């Protein structure tokens, strides 16, 4: 199983419902976030387009955050999701420095936190909270090892990109 998220930026309206759902579902402290909205302007004046993206940890296949963690707190979980075991984290912050996507933050309790691909929901057959609330259904989540899954079909049939591919981290989130 290789879990992945596909985000259709043409359908995103930047409402931030995914951000609020994540904060509520995962008890993210006020002032911090596991996901966020990015706005990118493409083209040259007067032919400009605005791309809105819901971003989070990319659950990279080749993650520097896992490699640099001195305690093994950052590791690959089920389906390749990158997870932090909080009671093994010493809060050294090496993983924050190593992440090209700025996807991690230090929780006020000292450990490092980030998107988990909602493994507590996914392991019970539910979709991640952010995916489940999106009013325009612009986020898709599933198994890339299953050729019939929605995410596999989307990547087969549409143009897509990953963020900062030059970092060589092999992200599992595409837009
Ligand atoms: Fe690690 Fe950052 Fe990749 Fe997430 S996005 S797996 S935190 S390197
Ligand atoms: Fe590992 Fe925690 Fe240090 Fe990050 S802060 S590298 S998860 S021990
Ligand atoms: Fe937050 Fe879960 Fe979505 Fe990750 S998958 S951004 S933890 S709601």
mmCIF file of C-alpha atoms and ligand atoms in Angstrom:
data_model
loop_
_atom_site.group_PDB
_atom_site.id
_atom_site.type_symbol
_atom_site.label_atom_id
_atom_site.label_comp_id
_atom_site.label_asym_id
_atom_site.label_seq_id
_atom_site.Cartn_x
_atom_site.Cartn_y
_atom_site.Cartn_z
ATOM 1 C CA UNK A 1 0.000 0.000 0.000
ATOM 2 C CA UNK A 2 1.302 3.484 -0.912
ATOM 3 C CA UNK A 3 -0.922 6.225 0.442
ATOM 4 C CA UNK A 4 -1.107 9.449 -1.534
ATOM 5 C CA UNK A 5 -3.135 12.626 -1.783
ATOM 6 C CA UNK A 6 -4.081 14.358 -5.024
ATOM 7 C CA UNK A 7 -5.315 17.954 -4.938
ATOM 8 C CA UNK A 8 -7.163 19.471 -7.868
ATOM 9 C CA UNK A 9 -6.103 23.108 -7.639
ATOM 10 C CA UNK A 10 -8.611 24.100 -10.327
ATOM 11 C CA UNK A 11 -11.415 23.227 -7.893
ATOM 12 C CA UNK A 12 -9.927 24.767 -4.730
ATOM 13 C CA UNK A 13 -11.642 28.003 -3.687
ATOM 14 C CA UNK A 14 -9.351 28.719 -0.734
ATOM 15 C CA UNK A 15 -12.135 28.507 1.863
ATOM 16 C CA UNK A 16 -9.801 27.002 4.527
ATOM 17 C CA UNK A 17 -12.393 24.404 5.602
ATOM 18 C CA UNK A 18 -9.579 21.811 5.358
ATOM 19 C CA UNK A 19 -7.435 23.838 7.756
ATOM 20 C CA UNK A 20 -10.212 24.228 10.314
ATOM 21 C CA UNK A 21 -11.183 20.539 10.045
ATOM 22 C CA UNK A 22 -7.584 19.484 10.646
ATOM 23 C CA UNK A 23 -7.194 21.754 13.656
ATOM 24 C CA UNK A 24 -10.403 20.427 15.187
ATOM 25 C CA UNK A 25 -9.828 16.763 14.381
ATOM 26 C CA UNK A 26 -6.224 16.720 15.561
ATOM 27 C CA UNK A 27 -6.317 19.179 18.477
ATOM 28 C CA UNK A 28 -3.792 21.418 16.757
ATOM 29 C CA UNK A 29 -2.993 24.251 19.195
ATOM 30 C CA UNK A 30 -4.200 27.755 18.355
ATOM 31 C CA UNK A 31 -1.604 29.595 16.291
ATOM 32 C CA UNK A 32 -0.226 26.416 14.636
ATOM 33 C CA UNK A 33 -1.366 24.322 11.695
ATOM 34 C CA UNK A 34 -0.780 20.981 9.976
ATOM 35 C CA UNK A 35 -2.185 22.246 6.682
ATOM 36 C CA UNK A 36 -2.490 25.682 5.128
ATOM 37 C CA UNK A 37 -3.561 27.475 1.929
ATOM 38 C CA UNK A 38 -0.991 28.852 -0.511
ATOM 39 C CA UNK A 39 -1.749 31.361 -3.276
ATOM 40 C CA UNK A 40 0.498 31.431 -6.355
ATOM 41 C CA UNK A 41 0.120 33.895 -9.227
ATOM 42 C CA UNK A 42 1.192 32.420 -12.572
ATOM 43 C CA UNK A 43 1.755 34.058 -15.980
ATOM 44 C CA UNK A 44 2.652 37.619 -16.946
ATOM 45 C CA UNK A 45 0.438 40.689 -16.835
ATOM 46 C CA UNK A 46 -2.295 40.950 -18.095
ATOM 47 C CA UNK A 47 -2.604 37.172 -18.524
ATOM 48 C CA UNK A 48 -2.449 36.100 -14.906
ATOM 49 C CA UNK A 49 -3.992 33.118 -13.142
ATOM 50 C CA UNK A 50 -4.285 32.479 -9.423
ATOM 51 C CA UNK A 51 -3.574 28.972 -8.113
ATOM 52 C CA UNK A 52 -4.938 28.130 -4.671
ATOM 53 C CA UNK A 53 -3.451 25.083 -2.978
ATOM 54 C CA UNK A 54 -4.148 23.247 0.239
ATOM 55 C CA UNK A 55 -0.693 22.172 1.434
ATOM 56 C CA UNK A 56 0.612 19.848 4.164
ATOM 57 C CA UNK A 57 3.416 17.347 4.754
ATOM 58 C CA UNK A 58 4.103 15.549 1.470
ATOM 59 C CA UNK A 59 4.792 12.193 3.165
ATOM 60 C CA UNK A 60 7.915 11.971 1.038
ATOM 61 C CA UNK A 61 9.182 8.572 -0.060
ATOM 62 C CA UNK A 62 12.744 9.806 0.430
ATOM 63 C CA UNK A 63 12.302 11.972 3.502
ATOM 64 C CA UNK A 64 15.202 13.900 4.984
ATOM 65 C CA UNK A 65 13.162 14.297 8.170
ATOM 66 C CA UNK A 66 13.186 10.525 8.741
ATOM 67 C CA UNK A 67 16.873 10.201 7.862
ATOM 68 C CA UNK A 68 18.031 12.943 10.213
ATOM 69 C CA UNK A 69 15.964 11.995 13.260
ATOM 70 C CA UNK A 70 18.405 10.782 15.937
ATOM 71 C CA UNK A 71 15.845 8.787 17.936
ATOM 72 C CA UNK A 72 13.699 7.153 15.254
ATOM 73 C CA UNK A 73 10.687 9.209 16.401
ATOM 74 C CA UNK A 74 10.174 10.246 12.771
ATOM 75 C CA UNK A 75 9.512 7.108 10.783
ATOM 76 C CA UNK A 76 7.463 5.556 7.980
ATOM 77 C CA UNK A 77 4.131 4.187 9.122
ATOM 78 C CA UNK A 78 1.449 2.164 7.343
ATOM 79 C CA UNK A 79 1.217 2.908 3.639
ATOM 80 C CA UNK A 80 4.415 4.976 3.716
ATOM 81 C CA UNK A 81 2.910 7.846 5.742
ATOM 82 C CA UNK A 82 5.599 9.746 7.656
ATOM 83 C CA UNK A 83 4.735 9.739 11.347
ATOM 84 C CA UNK A 84 6.259 11.231 14.512
ATOM 85 C CA UNK A 85 5.975 9.174 17.703
ATOM 86 C CA UNK A 86 5.698 12.014 20.165
ATOM 87 C CA UNK A 87 7.001 10.243 23.241
ATOM 88 C CA UNK A 88 10.198 9.307 21.357
ATOM 89 C CA UNK A 89 10.783 12.873 20.122
ATOM 90 C CA UNK A 90 13.368 14.928 22.045
ATOM 91 C CA UNK A 91 12.394 18.153 20.266
ATOM 92 C CA UNK A 92 15.848 18.704 18.762
ATOM 93 C CA UNK A 93 14.273 20.259 15.660
ATOM 94 C CA UNK A 94 16.615 18.577 13.152
ATOM 95 C CA UNK A 95 13.589 17.425 11.164
ATOM 96 C CA UNK A 96 12.163 20.947 10.989
ATOM 97 C CA UNK A 97 15.434 22.187 9.512
ATOM 98 C CA UNK A 98 15.611 19.311 7.020
ATOM 99 C CA UNK A 99 12.092 19.667 5.567
ATOM 100 C CA UNK A 100 12.042 21.648 2.292
ATOM 101 C CA UNK A 101 8.300 22.261 2.697
ATOM 102 C CA UNK A 102 8.228 23.799 6.171
ATOM 103 C CA UNK A 103 5.658 21.154 7.064
ATOM 104 C CA UNK A 104 6.546 20.663 10.753
ATOM 105 C CA UNK A 105 6.176 22.777 13.875
ATOM 106 C CA UNK A 106 7.179 22.421 17.494
ATOM 107 C CA UNK A 107 4.161 21.729 19.670
ATOM 108 C CA UNK A 108 3.997 23.829 22.874
ATOM 109 C CA UNK A 109 4.515 20.533 24.758
ATOM 110 C CA UNK A 110 7.971 20.200 23.131
ATOM 111 C CA UNK A 111 7.555 17.461 20.536
ATOM 112 C CA UNK A 112 7.393 17.977 16.790
ATOM 113 C CA UNK A 113 4.032 17.733 15.085
ATOM 114 C CA UNK A 114 2.785 17.647 11.496
ATOM 115 C CA UNK A 115 0.202 16.025 9.212
ATOM 116 C CA UNK A 116 -0.228 12.301 9.863
ATOM 117 C CA UNK A 117 -2.437 11.620 6.802
ATOM 118 C CA UNK A 118 -4.998 11.185 9.617
ATOM 119 C CA UNK A 119 -3.870 7.595 10.229
ATOM 120 C CA UNK A 120 -6.307 7.289 13.166
ATOM 121 C CA UNK A 121 -9.183 7.836 10.734
ATOM 122 C CA UNK A 122 -7.741 6.038 7.707
ATOM 123 C CA UNK A 123 -7.027 2.872 9.722
ATOM 124 C CA UNK A 124 -10.741 2.855 10.580
ATOM 125 C CA UNK A 125 -11.837 3.136 6.963
ATOM 126 C CA UNK A 126 -12.464 6.901 7.024
ATOM 127 C CA UNK A 127 -11.010 9.623 4.818
ATOM 128 C CA UNK A 128 -8.644 12.214 6.298
ATOM 129 C CA UNK A 129 -10.586 15.022 7.966
ATOM 130 C CA UNK A 130 -9.437 17.648 5.456
ATOM 131 C CA UNK A 131 -10.513 15.496 2.500
ATOM 132 C CA UNK A 132 -13.875 14.668 4.019
ATOM 133 C CA UNK A 133 -14.987 18.294 4.556
ATOM 134 C CA UNK A 134 -13.802 19.933 1.328
ATOM 135 C CA UNK A 135 -16.938 21.572 -0.138
ATOM 136 C CA UNK A 136 -15.655 21.399 -3.730
ATOM 137 C CA UNK A 137 -14.274 17.838 -3.372
ATOM 138 C CA UNK A 138 -10.899 18.958 -4.653
ATOM 139 C CA UNK A 139 -8.894 16.511 -2.528
ATOM 140 C CA UNK A 140 -8.552 12.797 -3.231
ATOM 141 C CA UNK A 141 -6.864 10.226 -1.025
ATOM 142 C CA UNK A 142 -6.029 6.587 -1.603
ATOM 143 C CA UNK A 143 -3.587 3.838 -2.491
ATOM 144 C CA UNK A 144 -1.263 4.317 -5.457
ATOM 145 C CA UNK A 145 -0.472 0.591 -5.439
ATOM 146 C CA UNK A 146 -4.105 -0.052 -6.407
ATOM 147 C CA UNK A 147 -4.409 0.786 -10.106
ATOM 148 C CA UNK A 148 -8.198 1.172 -9.740
ATOM 149 C CA UNK A 149 -8.050 3.732 -6.932
ATOM 150 C CA UNK A 150 -9.226 7.284 -7.634
ATOM 151 C CA UNK A 151 -5.722 8.680 -7.019
ATOM 152 C CA UNK A 152 -4.141 6.204 -9.470
ATOM 153 C CA UNK A 153 -6.728 6.984 -12.128
ATOM 154 C CA UNK A 154 -6.283 10.744 -11.701
ATOM 155 C CA UNK A 155 -2.512 10.530 -12.058
ATOM 156 C CA UNK A 156 -2.911 8.323 -15.142
ATOM 157 C CA UNK A 157 -5.311 10.677 -16.865
ATOM 158 C CA UNK A 158 -4.238 14.192 -15.895
ATOM 159 C CA UNK A 159 -1.179 16.407 -15.868
ATOM 160 C CA UNK A 160 0.126 16.842 -12.355
ATOM 161 C CA UNK A 161 3.065 18.196 -10.410
ATOM 162 C CA UNK A 162 4.713 17.739 -7.054
ATOM 163 C CA UNK A 163 6.091 20.652 -5.090
ATOM 164 C CA UNK A 164 9.847 21.327 -5.181
ATOM 165 C CA UNK A 165 10.749 18.110 -7.065
ATOM 166 C CA UNK A 166 14.336 19.390 -7.220
ATOM 167 C CA UNK A 167 14.622 18.620 -3.492
ATOM 168 C CA UNK A 168 14.598 14.924 -4.413
ATOM 169 C CA UNK A 169 12.257 13.959 -1.586
ATOM 170 C CA UNK A 170 9.707 12.110 -3.787
ATOM 171 C CA UNK A 171 6.535 13.713 -2.397
ATOM 172 C CA UNK A 172 3.350 11.629 -2.197
ATOM 173 C CA UNK A 173 1.101 14.683 -2.478
ATOM 174 C CA UNK A 174 0.471 16.015 -5.984
ATOM 175 C CA UNK A 175 -1.458 18.942 -7.440
HETATM 176 FE FE1 LIG B 1 9.329 15.086 5.978
HETATM 177 FE FE2 LIG B 1 8.819 17.525 5.103
HETATM 178 FE FE3 LIG B 1 8.626 15.444 3.413
HETATM 179 FE FE4 LIG B 1 6.827 15.772 5.357
HETATM 180 S S1 LIG B 1 7.178 17.156 3.619
HETATM 181 S S2 LIG B 1 7.861 13.832 4.812
HETATM 182 S S3 LIG B 1 8.036 16.638 7.006
HETATM 183 S S4 LIG B 1 10.489 16.188 4.394
HETATM 184 FE FE1 LIG B 2 13.375 13.341 15.624
HETATM 185 FE FE2 LIG B 2 11.982 14.815 17.352
HETATM 186 FE FE3 LIG B 2 14.495 15.523 16.713
HETATM 187 FE FE4 LIG B 2 12.481 15.743 14.932
HETATM 188 S S1 LIG B 2 12.700 16.872 16.852
HETATM 189 S S2 LIG B 2 14.537 14.935 14.540
HETATM 190 S S3 LIG B 2 11.213 13.970 15.413
HETATM 191 S S4 LIG B 2 13.848 13.668 17.788
HETATM 192 FE FE1 LIG B 3 -4.634 17.375 8.834
HETATM 193 FE FE2 LIG B 3 -5.317 14.818 8.514
HETATM 194 FE FE3 LIG B 3 -5.465 16.484 6.453
HETATM 195 FE FE4 LIG B 3 -3.082 15.772 7.393
HETATM 196 S S1 LIG B 3 -4.584 14.431 6.409
HETATM 197 S S2 LIG B 3 -3.736 17.859 6.830
HETATM 198 S S3 LIG B 3 -3.506 15.569 9.585
HETATM 199 S S4 LIG B 3 -6.686 16.598 8.350
#
